[in-house]
XYZ file of C-alpha atoms in Angstrom:
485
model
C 66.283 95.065 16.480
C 67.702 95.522 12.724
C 65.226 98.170 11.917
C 66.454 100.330 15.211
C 70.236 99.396 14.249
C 69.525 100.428 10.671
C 68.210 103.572 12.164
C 71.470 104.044 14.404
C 73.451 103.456 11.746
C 71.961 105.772 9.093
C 71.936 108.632 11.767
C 75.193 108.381 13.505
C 77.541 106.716 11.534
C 78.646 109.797 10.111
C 79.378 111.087 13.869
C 81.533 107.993 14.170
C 83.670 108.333 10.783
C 84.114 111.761 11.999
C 85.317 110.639 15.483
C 87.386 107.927 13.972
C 88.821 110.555 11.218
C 90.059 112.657 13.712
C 91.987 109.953 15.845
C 93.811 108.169 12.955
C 93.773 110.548 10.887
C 92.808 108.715 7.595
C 89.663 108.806 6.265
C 89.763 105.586 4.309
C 90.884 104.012 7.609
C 88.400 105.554 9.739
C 85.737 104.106 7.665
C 87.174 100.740 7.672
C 87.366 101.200 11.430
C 83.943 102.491 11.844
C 82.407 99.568 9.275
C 84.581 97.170 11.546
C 83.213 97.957 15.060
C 79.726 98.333 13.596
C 79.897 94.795 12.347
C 80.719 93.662 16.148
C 78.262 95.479 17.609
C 75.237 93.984 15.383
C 74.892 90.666 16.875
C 75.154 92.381 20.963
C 72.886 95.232 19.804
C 69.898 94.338 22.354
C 72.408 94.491 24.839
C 74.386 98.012 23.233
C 71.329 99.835 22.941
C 69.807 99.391 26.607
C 73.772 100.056 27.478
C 75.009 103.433 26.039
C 75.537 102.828 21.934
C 77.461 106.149 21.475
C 80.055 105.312 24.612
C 80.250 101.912 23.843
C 81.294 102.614 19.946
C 83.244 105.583 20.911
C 85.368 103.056 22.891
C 85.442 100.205 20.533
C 86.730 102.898 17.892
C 89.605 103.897 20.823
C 90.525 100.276 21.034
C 90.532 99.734 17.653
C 92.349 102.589 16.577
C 95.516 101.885 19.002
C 95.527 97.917 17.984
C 95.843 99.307 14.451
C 98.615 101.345 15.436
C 100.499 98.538 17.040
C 99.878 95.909 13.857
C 100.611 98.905 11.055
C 103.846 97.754 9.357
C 104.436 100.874 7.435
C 103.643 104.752 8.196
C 103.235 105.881 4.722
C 99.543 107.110 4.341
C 97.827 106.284 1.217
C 96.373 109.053 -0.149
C 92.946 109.189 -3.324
C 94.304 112.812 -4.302
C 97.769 114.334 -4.360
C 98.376 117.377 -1.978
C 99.046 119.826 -5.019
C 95.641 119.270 -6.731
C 93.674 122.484 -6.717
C 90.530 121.683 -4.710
C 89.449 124.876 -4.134
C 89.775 128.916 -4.925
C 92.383 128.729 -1.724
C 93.676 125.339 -1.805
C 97.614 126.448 -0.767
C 95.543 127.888 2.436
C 93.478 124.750 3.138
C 96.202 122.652 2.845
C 98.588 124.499 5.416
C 96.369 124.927 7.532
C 94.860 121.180 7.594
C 98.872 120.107 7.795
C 99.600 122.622 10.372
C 97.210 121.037 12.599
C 97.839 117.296 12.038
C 101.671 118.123 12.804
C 100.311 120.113 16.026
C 98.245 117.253 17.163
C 100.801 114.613 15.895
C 103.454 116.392 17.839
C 101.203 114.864 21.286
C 101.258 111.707 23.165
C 98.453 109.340 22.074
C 96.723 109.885 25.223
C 96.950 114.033 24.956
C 95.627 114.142 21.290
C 92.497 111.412 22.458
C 91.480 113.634 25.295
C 91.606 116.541 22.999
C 89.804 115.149 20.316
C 87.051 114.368 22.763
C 86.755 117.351 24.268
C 87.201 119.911 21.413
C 85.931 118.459 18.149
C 83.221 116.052 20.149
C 82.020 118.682 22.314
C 82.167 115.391 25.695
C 82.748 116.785 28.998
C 85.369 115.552 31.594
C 83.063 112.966 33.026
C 82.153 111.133 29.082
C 86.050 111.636 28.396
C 87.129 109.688 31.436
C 84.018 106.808 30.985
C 85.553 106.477 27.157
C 89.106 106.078 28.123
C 88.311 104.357 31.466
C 90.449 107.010 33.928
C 89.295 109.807 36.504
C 88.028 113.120 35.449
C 90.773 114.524 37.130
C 93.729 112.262 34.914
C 91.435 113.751 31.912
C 92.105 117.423 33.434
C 95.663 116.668 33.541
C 95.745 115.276 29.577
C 94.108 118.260 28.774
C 95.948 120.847 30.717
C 99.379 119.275 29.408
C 98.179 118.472 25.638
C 97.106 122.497 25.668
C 100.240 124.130 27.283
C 102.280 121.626 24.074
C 100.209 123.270 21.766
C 100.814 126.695 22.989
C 104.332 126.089 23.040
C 104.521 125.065 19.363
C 102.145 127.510 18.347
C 99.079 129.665 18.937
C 96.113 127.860 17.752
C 92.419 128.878 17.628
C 90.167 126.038 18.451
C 89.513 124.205 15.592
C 85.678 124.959 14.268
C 82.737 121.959 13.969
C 83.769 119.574 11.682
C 80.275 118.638 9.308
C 79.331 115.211 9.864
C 80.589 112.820 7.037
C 77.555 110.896 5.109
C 76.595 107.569 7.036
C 78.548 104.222 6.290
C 77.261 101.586 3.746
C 74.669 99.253 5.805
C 75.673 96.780 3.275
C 78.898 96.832 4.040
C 78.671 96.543 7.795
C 76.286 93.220 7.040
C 78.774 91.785 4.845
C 81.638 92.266 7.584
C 78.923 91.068 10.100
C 78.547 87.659 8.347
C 81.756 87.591 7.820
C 82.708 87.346 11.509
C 79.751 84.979 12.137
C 81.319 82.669 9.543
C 84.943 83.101 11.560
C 83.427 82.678 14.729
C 81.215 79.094 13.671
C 84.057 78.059 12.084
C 86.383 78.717 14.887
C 83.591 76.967 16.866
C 83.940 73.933 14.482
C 87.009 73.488 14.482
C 87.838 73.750 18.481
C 84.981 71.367 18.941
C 86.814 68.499 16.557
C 90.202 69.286 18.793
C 87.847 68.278 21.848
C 86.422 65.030 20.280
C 89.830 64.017 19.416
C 91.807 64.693 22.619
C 88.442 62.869 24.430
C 88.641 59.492 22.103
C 92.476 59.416 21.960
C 92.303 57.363 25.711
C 89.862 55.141 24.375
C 90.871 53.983 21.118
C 94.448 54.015 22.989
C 92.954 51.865 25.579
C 95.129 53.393 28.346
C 94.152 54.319 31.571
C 94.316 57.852 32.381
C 97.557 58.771 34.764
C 97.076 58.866 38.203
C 96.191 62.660 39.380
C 99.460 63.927 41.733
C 99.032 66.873 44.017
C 102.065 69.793 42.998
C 104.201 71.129 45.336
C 103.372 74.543 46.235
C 105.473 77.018 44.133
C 106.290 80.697 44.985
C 104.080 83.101 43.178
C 104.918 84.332 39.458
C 106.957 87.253 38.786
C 106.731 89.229 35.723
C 109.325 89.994 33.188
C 113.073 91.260 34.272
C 113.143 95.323 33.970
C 116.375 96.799 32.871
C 117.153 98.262 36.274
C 115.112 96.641 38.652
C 114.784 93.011 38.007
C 111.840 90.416 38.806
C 108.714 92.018 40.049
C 107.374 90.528 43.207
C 104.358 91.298 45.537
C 104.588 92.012 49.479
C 101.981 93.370 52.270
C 101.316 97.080 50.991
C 102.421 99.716 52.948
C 102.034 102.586 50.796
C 100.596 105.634 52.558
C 100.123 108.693 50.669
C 102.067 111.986 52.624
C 98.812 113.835 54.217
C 98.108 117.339 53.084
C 99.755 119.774 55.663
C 97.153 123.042 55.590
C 93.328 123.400 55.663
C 91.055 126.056 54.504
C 90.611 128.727 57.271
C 86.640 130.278 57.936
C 87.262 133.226 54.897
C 86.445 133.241 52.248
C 83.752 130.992 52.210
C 83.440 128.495 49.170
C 80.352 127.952 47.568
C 78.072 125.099 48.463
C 78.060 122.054 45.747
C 82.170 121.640 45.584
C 83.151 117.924 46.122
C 86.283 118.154 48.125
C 89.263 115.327 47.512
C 92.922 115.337 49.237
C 94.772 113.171 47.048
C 98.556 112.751 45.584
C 98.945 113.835 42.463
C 102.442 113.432 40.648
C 104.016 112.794 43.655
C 102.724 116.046 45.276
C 99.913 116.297 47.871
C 97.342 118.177 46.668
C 93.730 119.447 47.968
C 90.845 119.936 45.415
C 87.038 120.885 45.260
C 85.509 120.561 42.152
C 81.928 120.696 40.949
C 80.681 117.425 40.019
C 78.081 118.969 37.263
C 79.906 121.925 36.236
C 84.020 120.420 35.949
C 85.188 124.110 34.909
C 84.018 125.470 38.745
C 87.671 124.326 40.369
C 89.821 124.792 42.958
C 93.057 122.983 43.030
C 96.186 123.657 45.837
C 99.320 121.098 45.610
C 101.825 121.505 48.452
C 106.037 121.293 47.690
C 105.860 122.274 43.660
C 109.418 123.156 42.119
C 109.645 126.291 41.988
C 106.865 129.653 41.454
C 106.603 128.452 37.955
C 105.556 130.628 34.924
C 108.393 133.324 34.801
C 106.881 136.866 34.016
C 103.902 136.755 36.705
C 103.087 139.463 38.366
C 104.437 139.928 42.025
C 101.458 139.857 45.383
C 101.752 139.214 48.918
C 100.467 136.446 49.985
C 99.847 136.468 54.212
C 102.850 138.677 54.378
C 105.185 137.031 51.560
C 105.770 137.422 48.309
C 104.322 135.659 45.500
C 103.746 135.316 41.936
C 100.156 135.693 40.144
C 99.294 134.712 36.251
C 95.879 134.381 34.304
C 95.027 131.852 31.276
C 92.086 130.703 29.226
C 90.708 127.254 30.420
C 89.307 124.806 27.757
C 85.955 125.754 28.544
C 86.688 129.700 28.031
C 86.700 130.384 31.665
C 89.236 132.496 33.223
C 92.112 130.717 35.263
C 93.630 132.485 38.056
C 97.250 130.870 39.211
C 98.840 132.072 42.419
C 102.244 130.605 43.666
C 103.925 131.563 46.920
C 106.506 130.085 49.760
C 105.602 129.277 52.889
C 107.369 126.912 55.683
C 109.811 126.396 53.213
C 108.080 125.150 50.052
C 106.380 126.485 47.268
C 102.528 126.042 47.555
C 100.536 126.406 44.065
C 96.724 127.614 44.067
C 94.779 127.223 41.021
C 91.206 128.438 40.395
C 88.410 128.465 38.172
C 85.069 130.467 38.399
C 84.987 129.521 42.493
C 86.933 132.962 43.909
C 87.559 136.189 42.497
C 91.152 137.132 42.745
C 90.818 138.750 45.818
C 89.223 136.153 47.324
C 91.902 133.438 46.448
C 94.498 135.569 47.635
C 92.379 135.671 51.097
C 91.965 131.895 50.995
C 96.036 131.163 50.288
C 96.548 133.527 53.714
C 94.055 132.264 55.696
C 95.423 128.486 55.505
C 95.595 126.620 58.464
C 98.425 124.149 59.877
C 95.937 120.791 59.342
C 97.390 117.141 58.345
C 94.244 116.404 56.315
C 94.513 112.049 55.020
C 93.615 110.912 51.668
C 89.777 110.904 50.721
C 91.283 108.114 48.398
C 88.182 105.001 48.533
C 90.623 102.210 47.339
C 92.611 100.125 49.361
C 95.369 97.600 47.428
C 96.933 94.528 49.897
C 99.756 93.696 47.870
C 102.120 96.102 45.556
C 105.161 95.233 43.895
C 108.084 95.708 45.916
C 110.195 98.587 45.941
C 107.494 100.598 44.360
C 106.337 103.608 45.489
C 103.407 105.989 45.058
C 103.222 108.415 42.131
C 99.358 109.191 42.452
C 96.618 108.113 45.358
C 93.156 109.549 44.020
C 89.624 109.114 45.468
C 89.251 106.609 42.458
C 92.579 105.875 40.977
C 96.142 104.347 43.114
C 99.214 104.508 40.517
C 102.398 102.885 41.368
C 105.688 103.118 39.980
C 109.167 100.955 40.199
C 112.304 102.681 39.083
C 113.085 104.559 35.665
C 114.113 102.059 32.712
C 116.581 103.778 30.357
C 114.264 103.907 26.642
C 117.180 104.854 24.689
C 118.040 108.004 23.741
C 118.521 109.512 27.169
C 115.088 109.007 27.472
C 113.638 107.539 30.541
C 109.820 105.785 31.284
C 108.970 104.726 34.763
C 107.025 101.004 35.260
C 103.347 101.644 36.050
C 100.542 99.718 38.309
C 97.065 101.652 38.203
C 93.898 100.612 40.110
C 90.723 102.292 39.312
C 87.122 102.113 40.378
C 84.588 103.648 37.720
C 82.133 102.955 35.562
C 82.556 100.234 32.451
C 80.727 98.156 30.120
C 81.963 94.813 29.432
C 84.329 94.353 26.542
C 83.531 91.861 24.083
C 83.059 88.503 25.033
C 81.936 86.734 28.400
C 83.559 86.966 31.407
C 86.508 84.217 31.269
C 87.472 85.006 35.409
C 86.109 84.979 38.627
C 88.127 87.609 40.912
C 87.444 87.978 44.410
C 84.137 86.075 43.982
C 82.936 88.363 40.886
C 82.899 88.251 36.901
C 86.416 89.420 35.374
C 88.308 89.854 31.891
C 91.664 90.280 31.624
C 91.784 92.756 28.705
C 94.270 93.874 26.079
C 95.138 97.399 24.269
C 98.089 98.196 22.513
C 99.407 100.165 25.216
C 98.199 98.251 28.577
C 96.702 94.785 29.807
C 94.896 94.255 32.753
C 92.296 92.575 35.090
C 88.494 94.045 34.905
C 86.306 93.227 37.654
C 82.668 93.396 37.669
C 80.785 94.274 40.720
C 77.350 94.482 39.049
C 76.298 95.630 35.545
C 78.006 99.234 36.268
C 80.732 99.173 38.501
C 84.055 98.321 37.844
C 87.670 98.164 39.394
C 90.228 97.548 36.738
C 93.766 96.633 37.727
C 96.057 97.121 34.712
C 99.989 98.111 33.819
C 101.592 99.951 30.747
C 103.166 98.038 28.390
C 105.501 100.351 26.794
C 108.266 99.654 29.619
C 106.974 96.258 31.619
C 104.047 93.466 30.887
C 102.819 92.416 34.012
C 101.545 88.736 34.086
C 97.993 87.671 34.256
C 98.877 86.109 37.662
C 100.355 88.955 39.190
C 97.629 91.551 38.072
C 94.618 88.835 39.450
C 96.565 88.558 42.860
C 97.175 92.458 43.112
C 93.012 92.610 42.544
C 91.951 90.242 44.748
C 94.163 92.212 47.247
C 91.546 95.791 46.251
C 89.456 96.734 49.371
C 86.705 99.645 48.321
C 85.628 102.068 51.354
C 87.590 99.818 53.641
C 85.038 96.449 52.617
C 87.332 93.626 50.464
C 85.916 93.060 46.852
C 85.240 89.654 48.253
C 82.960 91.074 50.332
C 81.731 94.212 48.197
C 77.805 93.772 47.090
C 76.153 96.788 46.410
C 79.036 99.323 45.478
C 78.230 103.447 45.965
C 78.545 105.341 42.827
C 82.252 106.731 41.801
């Protein structure tokens, strides 16, 4: 096992500073980061390396990045060589353009600029992206789309070109911080095994009789903390039905064989997709009741008889994207595709729509939701609730969030401390969420967690909202061989 870690190490390290470089930003820090998770991993690494060692480091560096972000006390950025040292025959170039882009990317939401790093300067597809930061492919689509049309706002950007790999971290190092946390961890071991003996022996050198045991009176179930608008969070009976999709495809033109097709609600918008499961830039998306035609400046069509508005972009995969947006029964429909129909073929498919109430393909089921909530999205793997805006301060508002999902997931570190609906759980930690994982078998997961930004759920609540997660209409309870995502 060493010899094959020394190996990994040696070889990919470098891969990792990089990855780590390009989410913090520091390469000092990314290092330190890099050396840190390393030193985790060693003791596990039978269990990494049959696992997936690049995911499951790629994700440890994700985790560890944000919890630095939360404990950093200052924001100044230390620095081994001031910005006005020549470096180069064009160092006034370099350094503009190397600034240009870190205010670009710093300019994004932390979840934008991951899913961009990912994609762009790690060269992972939707599928890897959403496995690293635990989502669906099609939330990853959506960081992506929005991150890009930011960027294009502040600026036109060519993508960025392949970073070279930095040389591989110290081994030494990473056995040195490896000991180190073996020392913590016996130590920590010690020390709560001396609290044990103590509280044990206290009765008996006491001499007094342990009290008798007294059955509680039932108390109402735990609400989490007061909101600023909505007050204590408490579970009811769900009810929450996502609002059907209101056309179908008609007979012409045909799409082409492979798609995967999912009516889901997307943003609050009901919205029918096919996407290729091995090839995510072959798309088709249509969302029903958008606000508006959107991008001014497209180019008029008719659509069946009305008039609509056409536009073309670049994808992040270099295909062409067509956009078509047109009225009909009184709302705006929106039809997006990529390498599925030519333009005269999408046009055909927007007027050939049927009247059709077609349900959710969602495969989760939740029993309980907080009350008053309502549905922002209802996915074939993902249900997001939301209570009402909270005022953030400065006019600036953030809505309460509840997300179930059903994916794949390693375990994080540690055993299982829970037993949810009859299976091994964890309720995990970021910076930026907790929640409940649950473990139907050494690949499947359904993960219950909210945001923290705006509202901290309780442990209690998030368990009971689990244990109330049906998946293809079976209860968890009952769930025993799970069907891939």
């Amino acid at each position: 096992m060493q010899t094959e870690f020394e190996e990994y190490v040696s070889t990919r390290s470098g891969a990792l500073v990089r990855f780590a470089h390009l989410l913090c930003g520091d390469r000092h820090l990314a290092e330190d980061l890099v050396q840190e998770v390393l030193a985790k991993a060693y003791p596990r690494w039978r269990r990494v390396r049959e696992y997936d060692p690049d995911l499951y480091l790629r994700r440890s560096l994700i985790w560890a990045n944000s919890a630095w972000w939360r404990r950093r006390s200052s924001r100044e950025a230390a620095s081994a060589q001031l910005p006005d040292a020549p470096t180069g025959t064009d160092f006034a170039g370099r350094l503009a353009d190397r600034a240009e882009m870190w205010q670009l990317l710093a300019a994004l939401p932390r979840r934008q600029r991951t899913v961009l790093v990912l994609r762009f300067f790690e060269d992972l597809d939707d599928d890897r992206i959403a496995q690293l930061l635990e989502c669906s492919p099609v939330t990853v689509r959506v960081h992506a789309h929005r991150g890009l049309d930011r960027l294009r706002t502040l600026l036109h950007v060519p993508s960025p070109a392949e970073l070279p790999a930095p040389p591989a971290v110290p081994l030494d190092g990473v056995r040195r911080r490896a000991d180190r946390n073996r020392r913590r961890r016996i130590a920590t071991g010690v020390v709560a095994a001396l609290v044990g003996i103590l509280l044990l022996a206290v009765p008996l050198l006491a001499r007094v009789s342990p009290p008798p045991v007294i059955s509680p009176t039932p108390t109402p179930a735990p609400s989490a903390q007061p909101t600023a608008s909505d007050g204590p969070v408490t579970l009811t009976p769900s009810t929450l039905q996502p609002t059907p999709f209101p056309y179908e495809p008609g007979v012409s033109p045909q799409l082409p064989d492979g798609l995967r097709r999912e009516v889901s609600l997307r943003y609050l918008l009901p919205t029918l997709s096919y996407w290729d499961p091995a090839r995510p830039s072959r798309n088709l998306q249509l969302q029903a009741g958008v606000d508006g035609p959107g991008r001014e400046g497209g180019e008029q069509v008719t659509v069946g008889g009305a008039t609509g508005f056409r536009w073309t972009d670049t994808g992040e995969y270099g295909s062409r994207i067509l956009y078509l947006s047109w009225q009909r029964d009184g709302r705006w429909l929106r039809l997006t595709v990529s390498e599925v129909l030519t333009e005269t073929e999408a046009i055909a498919f927007a007027a050939n729509l049927r009247p059709a109430a077609l349900g959710s393909t969602s495969r989760l089921g939740i029993g309980l939701a907080p009350a008053g909530w309502d549905l922002l999205t209802y996915g074939e793997n993902e249900v997001t609730v939301h209570g009402r805006a909270v005022d953030t301060g400065g006019g600036y508002h953030q809505y309460p969030q509840l997300t179930v999902q059903y994916g794949y997931g390693g375990r994080a570190e540690g055993m299982p401390d829970l037993t949810v609906a009859g299976h091994p759980a964890q309720y995990v930690t970021t910076g930026y969420s907790a929640g409940v994982a649950v473990y139907l078998d050494d690949r499947h997961v359904v993960t219950v967690y909210c945001l923290t930004d705006v509202l901290r759920l309780p442990r209690e609540i998030l368990i009971r909202v689990a244990e109330s997660v049906s998946l293809d209409g079976v209860p968890l309870s009952r769930v025993t061989a799970p069907a891939e995502p």
